[in-house]
Amino acid sequence: APIPKAPASFKPMFIVGDSHVLSFAWQFLEFDDEHFMLVPLLITGAKIWHLREDSRFYTMFSFWDKLSIIPIESPVIFLLGEIDCRDGILRSVQKGKHDSFDDALRTVVNVYLDLLVQVRKKLSSNKIFVHPVPIALPETRFLTMAMNTLLETDWSQLSMEKARVKLLRVESIFVKDVPEHPENTDALTLAKLELLPELRLDG
C-alpha cells in the first residue's frame, strides 16, 4: 500500500487512553475543514475505575500528567473502558462488589462522566470527544456493547452536554446488523458476530 502523505499544513488531535489508542497513532484526518494528525497519549493499562477522583493508582497520575502537555484548543479524543470490561467489571461482580453486570457498568460510566467534568475544568478551551468502547473482543462484547449503550442514554448525554463533550458515532465493524438492543441480547450471540473481512487478523 502507498505511504500516505502528510497534508502541507496539519494540526495535532490528541487521542488519550489505553493501548487501543495505538491503532489510531499518526493517522491523518479531515475534521471541520481542517487537517489533523492523531497523536497518541498512551496510559498503559488504564481503567476508568482507576481514574476516579479518590484513586491513588499510578494510571491516575499518568492520566493527568499526559493531559498537562496538550496545547490549548487542540482537540482531544478519549478512548477508555475496554480494560474495565475485560478485567475490572468481571472481577468486581465475581467478588460480590456489585450485584450485577449492569450495576457495575453504571458505576463505571458514572465515574467516566465525573472524570469528563474534571477534564473540562483543565481543558477549558479544547474540543473534547469520547470514542465508544472498542467491541472487537468476542468474549467481552456483551459488556463493551452494554457500556456503549449506557454512554448513549439521555442521562449520559446530558452530563456530556453540560461538560461540552461529544460522544462520537462510528460505523459498524460487523458483517451483519447488530441487534437493536445488544444490552438485552445473550453474550453468545454477540460473541458470534462476524467482523468485516478487512478487520480480521491473519491466521
PDB file of C-alpha atoms in Angstrom, residues 47-178:
ATOM      1  CA  LYS A  47      -9.108   1.622  33.589  1.00  0.00           C
ATOM      2  CA  ILE A  48     -11.814   4.213  34.090  1.00  0.00           C
ATOM      3  CA  TRP A  49     -12.231   2.919  37.633  1.00  0.00           C
ATOM      4  CA  HIS A  50      -8.649   3.859  38.485  1.00  0.00           C
ATOM      5  CA  LEU A  51      -9.234   7.417  37.226  1.00  0.00           C
ATOM      6  CA  ARG A  52     -11.884   8.254  39.819  1.00  0.00           C
ATOM      7  CA  GLU A  53     -11.200  11.283  41.996  1.00  0.00           C
ATOM      8  CA  ASP A  54     -10.174   9.365  45.141  1.00  0.00           C
ATOM      9  CA  SER A  55      -7.906   6.912  43.311  1.00  0.00           C
ATOM     10  CA  ARG A  56      -4.206   6.732  44.073  1.00  0.00           C
ATOM     11  CA  PHE A  57      -3.397   4.177  41.351  1.00  0.00           C
ATOM     12  CA  TYR A  58      -0.430   5.025  39.144  1.00  0.00           C
ATOM     13  CA  THR A  59      -2.549   5.331  35.978  1.00  0.00           C
ATOM     14  CA  MET A  60      -4.473   8.214  37.545  1.00  0.00           C
ATOM     15  CA  PHE A  61      -1.269  10.228  37.956  1.00  0.00           C
ATOM     16  CA  SER A  62      -0.146   9.252  34.446  1.00  0.00           C
ATOM     17  CA  PHE A  63      -3.500  10.355  33.013  1.00  0.00           C
ATOM     18  CA  TRP A  64      -3.334  13.878  34.413  1.00  0.00           C
ATOM     19  CA  ASP A  65       0.346  14.131  33.550  1.00  0.00           C
ATOM     20  CA  LYS A  66      -0.459  13.351  29.893  1.00  0.00           C
ATOM     21  CA  LEU A  67      -3.214  15.962  29.816  1.00  0.00           C
ATOM     22  CA  SER A  68      -0.789  18.621  31.016  1.00  0.00           C
ATOM     23  CA  ILE A  69       1.106  18.527  27.704  1.00  0.00           C
ATOM     24  CA  ILE A  70      -1.948  19.073  25.489  1.00  0.00           C
ATOM     25  CA  PRO A  71      -1.847  22.541  23.906  1.00  0.00           C
ATOM     26  CA  ILE A  72      -4.677  24.978  24.439  1.00  0.00           C
ATOM     27  CA  GLU A  73      -7.508  24.468  21.923  1.00  0.00           C
ATOM     28  CA  SER A  74      -6.132  21.190  20.453  1.00  0.00           C
ATOM     29  CA  PRO A  75      -8.980  18.673  20.026  1.00  0.00           C
ATOM     30  CA  VAL A  76      -8.874  15.619  22.297  1.00  0.00           C
ATOM     31  CA  ILE A  77     -10.440  12.154  21.975  1.00  0.00           C
ATOM     32  CA  PHE A  78     -10.754   9.837  24.974  1.00  0.00           C
ATOM     33  CA  LEU A  79     -10.670   6.103  24.353  1.00  0.00           C
ATOM     34  CA  LEU A  80     -11.262   4.204  27.593  1.00  0.00           C
ATOM     35  CA  GLY A  81     -13.360   1.409  29.076  1.00  0.00           C
ATOM     36  CA  GLU A  82     -12.284  -1.778  27.304  1.00  0.00           C
ATOM     37  CA  ILE A  83      -9.964  -2.911  30.104  1.00  0.00           C
ATOM     38  CA  ASP A  84     -12.691  -2.210  32.670  1.00  0.00           C
ATOM     39  CA  CYS A  85     -14.942  -4.586  30.719  1.00  0.00           C
ATOM     40  CA  ARG A  86     -12.251  -7.198  30.124  1.00  0.00           C
ATOM     41  CA  ASP A  87     -10.967  -7.311  33.665  1.00  0.00           C
ATOM     42  CA  GLY A  88     -12.375  -4.931  36.256  1.00  0.00           C
ATOM     43  CA  ILE A  89     -16.137  -5.382  35.831  1.00  0.00           C
ATOM     44  CA  LEU A  90     -15.961  -9.163  35.557  1.00  0.00           C
ATOM     45  CA  ARG A  91     -13.843  -9.407  38.703  1.00  0.00           C
ATOM     46  CA  SER A  92     -15.952  -6.946  40.700  1.00  0.00           C
ATOM     47  CA  VAL A  93     -19.134  -8.955  40.059  1.00  0.00           C
ATOM     48  CA  GLN A  94     -17.388 -12.276  40.736  1.00  0.00           C
ATOM     49  CA  LYS A  95     -16.139 -10.918  44.069  1.00  0.00           C
ATOM     50  CA  GLY A  96     -19.592  -9.656  45.029  1.00  0.00           C
ATOM     51  CA  LYS A  97     -18.706  -5.965  44.955  1.00  0.00           C
ATOM     52  CA  HIS A  98     -21.666  -5.396  42.624  1.00  0.00           C
ATOM     53  CA  ASP A  99     -24.951  -7.268  42.401  1.00  0.00           C
ATOM     54  CA  SER A 100     -24.924  -7.448  38.609  1.00  0.00           C
ATOM     55  CA  PHE A 101     -23.008  -6.521  35.480  1.00  0.00           C
ATOM     56  CA  ASP A 102     -25.489  -3.707  34.873  1.00  0.00           C
ATOM     57  CA  ASP A 103     -24.841  -2.271  38.344  1.00  0.00           C
ATOM     58  CA  ALA A 104     -21.062  -2.456  37.801  1.00  0.00           C
ATOM     59  CA  LEU A 105     -21.289  -0.877  34.346  1.00  0.00           C
ATOM     60  CA  ARG A 106     -23.413   2.005  35.601  1.00  0.00           C
ATOM     61  CA  THR A 107     -20.925   2.662  38.376  1.00  0.00           C
ATOM     62  CA  VAL A 108     -18.026   2.814  35.912  1.00  0.00           C
ATOM     63  CA  VAL A 109     -19.952   5.014  33.465  1.00  0.00           C
ATOM     64  CA  ASN A 110     -20.728   7.439  36.295  1.00  0.00           C
ATOM     65  CA  VAL A 111     -17.015   7.563  37.138  1.00  0.00           C
ATOM     66  CA  TYR A 112     -16.329   8.296  33.445  1.00  0.00           C
ATOM     67  CA  LEU A 113     -18.862  11.119  33.361  1.00  0.00           C
ATOM     68  CA  ASP A 114     -17.428  12.642  36.543  1.00  0.00           C
ATOM     69  CA  LEU A 115     -13.943  12.346  35.049  1.00  0.00           C
ATOM     70  CA  LEU A 116     -15.018  14.228  31.925  1.00  0.00           C
ATOM     71  CA  VAL A 117     -16.317  17.073  34.094  1.00  0.00           C
ATOM     72  CA  GLN A 118     -12.902  17.306  35.759  1.00  0.00           C
ATOM     73  CA  VAL A 119     -11.163  17.132  32.373  1.00  0.00           C
ATOM     74  CA  ARG A 120     -13.270  20.026  31.089  1.00  0.00           C
ATOM     75  CA  LYS A 121     -12.070  22.150  34.013  1.00  0.00           C
ATOM     76  CA  LYS A 122      -8.472  21.506  32.982  1.00  0.00           C
ATOM     77  CA  LEU A 123      -9.010  21.710  29.210  1.00  0.00           C
ATOM     78  CA  SER A 124     -11.407  24.621  29.168  1.00  0.00           C
ATOM     79  CA  SER A 125     -10.899  25.622  25.527  1.00  0.00           C
ATOM     80  CA  ASN A 126     -10.369  22.246  23.842  1.00  0.00           C
ATOM     81  CA  LYS A 127     -12.930  20.318  21.842  1.00  0.00           C
ATOM     82  CA  ILE A 128     -13.418  17.045  23.724  1.00  0.00           C
ATOM     83  CA  PHE A 129     -14.743  13.807  22.255  1.00  0.00           C
ATOM     84  CA  VAL A 130     -15.399  10.335  23.638  1.00  0.00           C
ATOM     85  CA  HIS A 131     -14.759   7.341  21.388  1.00  0.00           C
ATOM     86  CA  PRO A 132     -17.067   4.362  22.003  1.00  0.00           C
ATOM     87  CA  VAL A 133     -15.558   1.451  23.915  1.00  0.00           C
ATOM     88  CA  PRO A 134     -13.872  -0.953  21.432  1.00  0.00           C
ATOM     89  CA  ILE A 135     -16.086  -4.015  20.868  1.00  0.00           C
ATOM     90  CA  ALA A 136     -13.790  -6.253  18.829  1.00  0.00           C
ATOM     91  CA  LEU A 137     -13.078  -8.847  21.560  1.00  0.00           C
ATOM     92  CA  PRO A 138     -15.855 -11.502  21.343  1.00  0.00           C
ATOM     93  CA  GLU A 139     -15.619 -12.710  24.948  1.00  0.00           C
ATOM     94  CA  THR A 140     -16.462  -9.318  26.479  1.00  0.00           C
ATOM     95  CA  ARG A 141     -18.649  -7.919  23.736  1.00  0.00           C
ATOM     96  CA  PHE A 142     -21.753  -8.211  25.914  1.00  0.00           C
ATOM     97  CA  LEU A 143     -20.109  -5.789  28.348  1.00  0.00           C
ATOM     98  CA  THR A 144     -18.495  -3.359  25.910  1.00  0.00           C
ATOM     99  CA  MET A 145     -21.710  -3.046  23.915  1.00  0.00           C
ATOM    100  CA  ALA A 146     -23.713  -2.533  27.093  1.00  0.00           C
ATOM    101  CA  MET A 147     -21.318   0.198  28.221  1.00  0.00           C
ATOM    102  CA  ASN A 148     -21.675   1.952  24.887  1.00  0.00           C
ATOM    103  CA  THR A 149     -25.457   1.767  25.248  1.00  0.00           C
ATOM    104  CA  LEU A 150     -25.173   3.429  28.662  1.00  0.00           C
ATOM    105  CA  LEU A 151     -22.964   6.162  27.183  1.00  0.00           C
ATOM    106  CA  GLU A 152     -25.748   6.879  24.687  1.00  0.00           C
ATOM    107  CA  THR A 153     -28.523   7.187  27.278  1.00  0.00           C
ATOM    108  CA  ASP A 154     -30.183  10.531  27.950  1.00  0.00           C
ATOM    109  CA  TRP A 155     -28.591  10.911  31.389  1.00  0.00           C
ATOM    110  CA  SER A 156     -25.104  10.301  29.999  1.00  0.00           C
ATOM    111  CA  GLN A 157     -25.659  12.626  27.088  1.00  0.00           C
ATOM    112  CA  LEU A 158     -26.978  15.361  29.384  1.00  0.00           C
ATOM    113  CA  SER A 159     -23.858  15.093  31.541  1.00  0.00           C
ATOM    114  CA  MET A 160     -21.609  15.242  28.481  1.00  0.00           C
ATOM    115  CA  GLU A 161     -23.541  18.179  27.067  1.00  0.00           C
ATOM    116  CA  LYS A 162     -23.057  20.150  30.286  1.00  0.00           C
ATOM    117  CA  ALA A 163     -19.313  19.428  30.098  1.00  0.00           C
ATOM    118  CA  ARG A 164     -19.282  20.285  26.373  1.00  0.00           C
ATOM    119  CA  VAL A 165     -18.185  16.765  25.457  1.00  0.00           C
ATOM    120  CA  LYS A 166     -19.404  14.887  22.393  1.00  0.00           C
ATOM    121  CA  LEU A 167     -19.760  11.126  22.020  1.00  0.00           C
ATOM    122  CA  LEU A 168     -18.512  10.012  18.624  1.00  0.00           C
ATOM    123  CA  ARG A 169     -20.600   7.734  16.429  1.00  0.00           C
ATOM    124  CA  VAL A 170     -18.703   5.067  14.498  1.00  0.00           C
ATOM    125  CA  GLU A 171     -19.665   2.745  11.671  1.00  0.00           C
ATOM    126  CA  SER A 172     -20.417  -0.907  12.398  1.00  0.00           C
ATOM    127  CA  ILE A 173     -17.464  -3.304  12.303  1.00  0.00           C
ATOM    128  CA  PHE A 174     -19.651  -6.359  11.679  1.00  0.00           C
ATOM    129  CA  VAL A 175     -20.849  -8.126   8.526  1.00  0.00           C
ATOM    130  CA  LYS A 176     -24.469  -8.296   9.714  1.00  0.00           C
ATOM    131  CA  ASP A 177     -26.552  -5.759  11.593  1.00  0.00           C
ATOM    132  CA  VAL A 178     -26.091  -5.676  15.339  1.00  0.00           C
TER     133      VAL A 178
END
